[in-house]
């Protein structure tokens, strides 16, 4: 079963709002690593929330491992890190890991060991028993990522996981993600950072609710006649806008 399939998905938050996503189709195969790249407000988090069953498509279908939302049986196979912190501030880091670990199906006897492993990997061991309300922004991001990894998921969905992290932590996390991907985990990640996207095997460019390009960074650059992904993205974006504006010119 394909880990992620969005078919002709349109979405608006309410009847009086404009569509945020329009007739969007996207697929991530088993063991693929996809980076979703788009300007602020282009709909990345909306697409991710649809994928997690937190938003319901206005039309079209969303499937994860062949199951439509709300993914009751598939939920333990998905590790999710939202863009905004979803931590319990009045619990400690360790307690958060235990709580969310249990929710995502980690066996009771494995909770402590798994939490300790992840606290160690994310340099949070010394802060493990402090309240999350006392954590820095970067510590909270690292804890959120640790939570997403608790149940050793088959699919990881990460919404801007490296925001607020220093270069060393960023590199460590990317190395970890590449390692997990090499072990067969499917990963979908959003980022604003072009050089992060450039290192991903597959990139989908999102603009104004549409996927305007997808493929390897090399393919996208080649298609746009640019050497770097940033230039290619802007070129494709401009081309798309011109194409749509032309389309809007009334025929005489
Ligand atoms: N709850 C909501 N109600 C109405 N509109 C919303 C809501 N959440 C987001 N939007 C709108 O949907 C659009 C897409 O937002 P979204 O958060 O998906 O963008 P994004 O690509 O993730 O941006 P960023 O890179 O800044 O995180 C924006 O115009 C935003 O204002
Ligand atoms: Mg977002």
Coordinates of C-alpha atoms and ligand atoms in Angstrom, one line a residue:
X1 CA 0.0 0.0 0.0
X2 CA 1.3 3.5 -0.9
X3 CA 2.0 5.4 2.3
X4 CA 0.5 8.7 1.1
X5 CA -2.0 9.3 -1.7
X6 CA -3.9 12.6 -2.2
X7 CA -6.2 12.5 -5.1
X8 CA -7.8 15.7 -6.6
X9 CA -8.0 17.2 -3.1
X10 CA -9.6 20.7 -2.7
X11 CA -9.9 22.3 0.6
X12 CA -11.3 25.5 2.1
X13 CA -11.6 26.3 5.8
X14 CA -15.2 27.4 5.4
X15 CA -17.8 28.2 2.8
X16 CA -17.0 31.9 2.8
X17 CA -13.2 31.3 2.5
X18 CA -11.2 30.9 -0.7
X19 CA -9.9 27.5 -1.6
X20 CA -6.4 26.9 0.0
X21 CA -5.8 23.7 -2.0
X22 CA -7.2 23.1 -5.4
X23 CA -7.4 19.8 -7.2
X24 CA -4.1 18.7 -5.6
X25 CA -2.8 15.2 -6.3
X26 CA 0.3 13.9 -4.6
X27 CA 1.8 10.5 -3.9
X28 CA 4.7 9.2 -1.8
X29 CA 5.8 5.6 -2.4
X30 CA 7.2 3.2 0.2
X31 CA 10.6 4.3 1.4
X32 CA 10.6 7.7 -0.4
X33 CA 11.7 10.9 1.2
X34 CA 9.8 13.9 0.0
X35 CA 10.3 17.6 0.8
X36 CA 7.4 19.9 0.4
X37 CA 8.6 23.3 -0.5
X38 CA 6.5 26.4 -0.7
X39 CA 6.3 30.1 0.3
X40 CA 4.7 31.0 3.6
X41 CA 0.9 30.6 3.3
X42 CA 1.1 28.4 0.2
X43 CA -0.8 25.6 2.1
X44 CA 2.0 23.2 3.3
X45 CA 0.6 22.8 6.8
X46 CA -2.9 22.6 5.5
X47 CA -1.9 19.7 3.3
X48 CA -0.1 18.0 6.2
X49 CA -3.1 18.4 8.4
X50 CA -5.3 16.8 5.7
X51 CA -2.9 14.0 5.6
X52 CA -3.1 13.5 9.4
X53 CA -6.9 13.6 9.3
X54 CA -7.0 16.9 11.2
X55 CA -8.7 18.7 8.3
X56 CA -11.3 17.0 6.1
X57 CA -11.0 17.6 2.3
X58 CA -13.8 19.6 0.8
X59 CA -13.5 17.3 -2.2
X60 CA -11.2 14.5 -3.3
X61 CA -9.6 11.8 -1.2
X62 CA -6.7 11.4 1.2
X63 CA -5.3 7.9 1.9
X64 CA -2.6 6.8 4.2
X65 CA -1.4 3.2 3.7
X66 CA -4.7 2.6 1.8
X67 CA -6.9 3.9 4.6
X68 CA -9.0 7.1 4.6
X69 CA -9.0 9.5 7.6
X70 CA -9.3 9.2 10.6
X71 CA -6.8 6.3 10.2
X72 CA -7.7 4.4 13.3
X73 CA -5.6 1.3 12.6
X74 CA -2.8 3.2 10.8
X75 CA -2.3 5.9 13.4
X76 CA 0.5 4.1 15.3
X77 CA 2.4 3.7 12.0
X78 CA 2.6 7.5 11.5
X79 CA 5.0 9.8 13.4
X80 CA 3.8 13.4 13.2
X81 CA 5.4 16.6 14.3
X82 CA 3.1 19.6 13.9
X83 CA 4.5 23.1 13.0
X84 CA 3.2 24.5 16.3
X85 CA 4.2 22.9 19.5
X86 CA 1.6 20.4 20.7
X87 CA 3.4 19.6 24.0
X88 CA 2.0 19.6 27.5
X89 CA 3.8 22.4 29.2
X90 CA 2.8 21.3 32.7
X91 CA 4.5 17.9 32.2
X92 CA 8.2 17.2 32.0
X93 CA 9.9 16.2 28.8
X94 CA 10.1 12.6 29.9
X95 CA 6.4 12.6 30.9
X96 CA 5.5 14.0 27.5
X97 CA 7.4 11.2 25.7
X98 CA 5.7 8.6 27.9
X99 CA 2.2 10.1 27.4
X100 CA 2.5 10.4 23.6
X101 CA 4.4 7.2 23.3
X102 CA 1.5 5.3 25.0
X103 CA -1.0 7.0 22.7
X104 CA 0.9 5.9 19.7
X105 CA 1.0 2.3 20.8
X106 CA 4.4 1.9 22.4
X107 CA 4.3 -1.1 24.8
X108 CA 4.2 0.0 28.4
X109 CA 7.4 -1.9 29.3
X110 CA 9.3 -0.3 26.4
X111 CA 8.3 3.3 27.2
X112 CA 11.2 4.1 29.6
X113 CA 14.0 2.7 27.4
X114 CA 12.7 4.3 24.2
X115 CA 12.2 7.7 25.9
X116 CA 15.7 7.5 27.4
X117 CA 17.2 6.6 24.0
X118 CA 15.5 9.6 22.4
X119 CA 16.3 12.0 25.2
X120 CA 19.9 11.1 24.8
X121 CA 19.9 11.4 21.0
X122 CA 18.3 14.9 21.2
X123 CA 20.6 16.1 24.0
X124 CA 17.7 16.4 26.4
X125 CA 18.8 14.0 29.1
X126 CA 19.7 16.7 31.6
X127 CA 16.4 18.5 31.0
X128 CA 14.3 15.3 31.0
X129 CA 12.7 15.9 34.3
X130 CA 12.1 19.6 33.9
X131 CA 8.7 21.1 33.0
X132 CA 8.4 21.7 29.3
X133 CA 7.3 25.3 30.1
X134 CA 10.9 25.9 31.1
X135 CA 12.3 24.6 27.8
X136 CA 13.8 26.9 25.1
X137 CA 12.1 26.9 21.7
X138 CA 14.8 24.7 20.2
X139 CA 14.5 22.2 23.1
X140 CA 10.7 22.1 22.5
X141 CA 11.3 21.4 18.8
X142 CA 13.7 18.6 19.6
X143 CA 11.2 17.1 22.1
X144 CA 8.4 17.2 19.5
X145 CA 10.6 15.4 17.0
X146 CA 11.5 12.8 19.6
X147 CA 7.8 12.3 20.2
X148 CA 7.2 11.7 16.5
X149 CA 9.9 9.0 16.6
X150 CA 8.7 7.2 19.8
X151 CA 6.7 4.4 18.1
X152 CA 9.4 3.8 15.3
X153 CA 6.8 4.8 12.7
X154 CA 6.8 3.6 9.0
X155 CA 5.7 7.1 7.9
X156 CA 7.1 10.3 9.3
X157 CA 5.3 13.6 8.7
X158 CA 7.3 16.5 9.9
X159 CA 6.2 20.1 9.5
X160 CA 9.2 22.4 9.5
X161 CA 11.1 20.3 12.1
X162 CA 14.4 22.2 11.9
X163 CA 13.1 25.7 12.6
X164 CA 14.9 27.1 15.7
X165 CA 17.7 24.6 15.7
X166 CA 21.3 25.4 15.5
X167 CA 23.4 24.1 12.5
X168 CA 24.9 21.2 14.5
X169 CA 21.5 20.0 15.6
X170 CA 20.1 20.5 12.1
X171 CA 22.8 18.4 10.6
X172 CA 22.4 15.6 13.2
X173 CA 18.7 15.5 12.7
X174 CA 19.1 15.3 8.9
X175 CA 21.6 12.6 9.2
X176 CA 19.2 10.7 11.5
X177 CA 16.3 11.2 8.9
X178 CA 18.5 10.0 6.0
X179 CA 19.5 6.9 8.1
X180 CA 15.8 6.2 8.9
X181 CA 14.9 6.6 5.3
X182 CA 17.7 4.2 4.3
X183 CA 16.1 1.8 6.7
X184 CA 12.8 2.0 4.7
X185 CA 10.9 4.8 6.6
X186 CA 8.8 7.0 4.3
X187 CA 9.3 10.7 5.1
X188 CA 7.4 13.8 4.2
X189 CA 8.9 17.0 5.5
X190 CA 8.2 20.7 4.9
X191 CA 10.8 23.3 4.9
X192 CA 11.6 26.9 3.9
X193 CA 15.3 26.2 3.8
X194 CA 16.4 25.7 0.2
X195 CA 19.7 23.9 0.9
X196 CA 17.8 21.4 3.0
X197 CA 15.3 20.8 0.2
X198 CA 18.2 20.5 -2.3
X199 CA 19.6 17.5 -0.3
X200 CA 16.3 15.6 -0.5
X201 CA 15.8 13.0 -3.2
X202 CA 12.3 14.3 -4.1
X203 CA 10.9 17.7 -3.9
X204 CA 7.3 18.9 -4.5
X205 CA 6.8 22.6 -5.1
X206 CA 3.6 24.0 -3.7
X207 CA 2.2 27.4 -4.7
X208 CA -1.3 28.8 -4.4
X209 CA -2.8 25.5 -3.6
X210 CA -1.3 23.6 -6.5
X211 CA 1.8 21.4 -6.9
X212 CA 3.6 23.3 -9.6
X213 CA 6.5 21.0 -10.0
X214 CA 7.9 17.8 -8.5
X215 CA 10.9 15.5 -9.0
X216 CA 14.5 15.4 -7.9
X217 CA 16.2 18.8 -7.3
X218 CA 18.3 18.0 -10.4
X219 CA 15.3 17.4 -12.5
X220 CA 13.5 20.5 -11.3
X221 CA 16.7 22.6 -11.9
X222 CA 17.1 21.1 -15.4
X223 CA 13.5 21.7 -16.3
X224 CA 13.8 25.4 -15.3
X225 CA 17.2 25.8 -16.8
X226 CA 18.7 26.9 -13.4
X227 CA 21.6 25.6 -11.4
X228 CA 20.1 26.0 -7.9
X229 CA 16.7 25.0 -6.6
X230 CA 15.9 28.5 -5.3
X231 CA 16.2 30.0 -8.8
X232 CA 14.3 27.1 -10.3
X233 CA 11.5 27.4 -7.8
X234 CA 11.1 31.2 -8.5
X235 CA 11.3 30.6 -12.2
X236 CA 8.6 27.9 -12.2
X237 CA 6.5 30.1 -9.8
X238 CA 6.7 33.1 -12.2
X239 CA 5.9 30.9 -15.2
X240 CA 2.8 29.5 -13.4
X241 CA 1.6 33.0 -12.5
X242 CA 2.1 34.3 -16.1
X243 CA 0.3 31.2 -17.4
X244 CA -2.7 31.8 -15.1
X245 CA -2.8 35.6 -15.7
X246 CA -2.9 34.9 -19.5
X247 CA -5.7 32.4 -18.9
X248 CA -7.7 35.1 -17.1
X249 CA -7.4 37.6 -20.1
X250 CA -10.9 37.6 -21.6
X251 CA -11.1 36.3 -25.2
X252 CA -12.1 38.8 -27.8
Ligands
LIG1 N1 -7.7 27.7 10.7 C1 -7.6 28.5 9.6 N2 -8.7 29.2 9.2 C2 -8.7 29.9 8.0 N3 -7.6 30.0 7.2 C3 -6.5 29.4 7.6 C4 -6.4 28.6 8.8 N4 -5.2 28.1 8.9 C5 -4.5 28.5 7.8 N5 -5.3 29.3 7.0 C6 -4.9 30.0 5.8 O1 -4.5 28.9 4.8 C7 -3.5 29.4 4.0 C8 -2.4 28.3 4.1 O2 -1.9 28.3 5.4 P1 -0.8 27.1 5.8 O3 -0.6 27.3 7.3 O4 -1.2 25.9 5.2 O5 0.5 27.7 5.0 P2 2.0 27.2 5.1 O6 2.5 26.9 3.7 O7 2.1 26.1 6.0 O8 2.7 28.5 5.6 P3 4.0 28.6 6.6 O9 5.2 28.3 5.7 O10 4.0 30.1 7.0 O11 3.9 27.7 7.7 C9 -3.1 30.8 4.5 O12 -3.6 31.7 3.7 C10 -3.7 30.8 5.9 O13 -4.0 32.1 6.2
LIG2 MG1 3.2 25.8 7.8

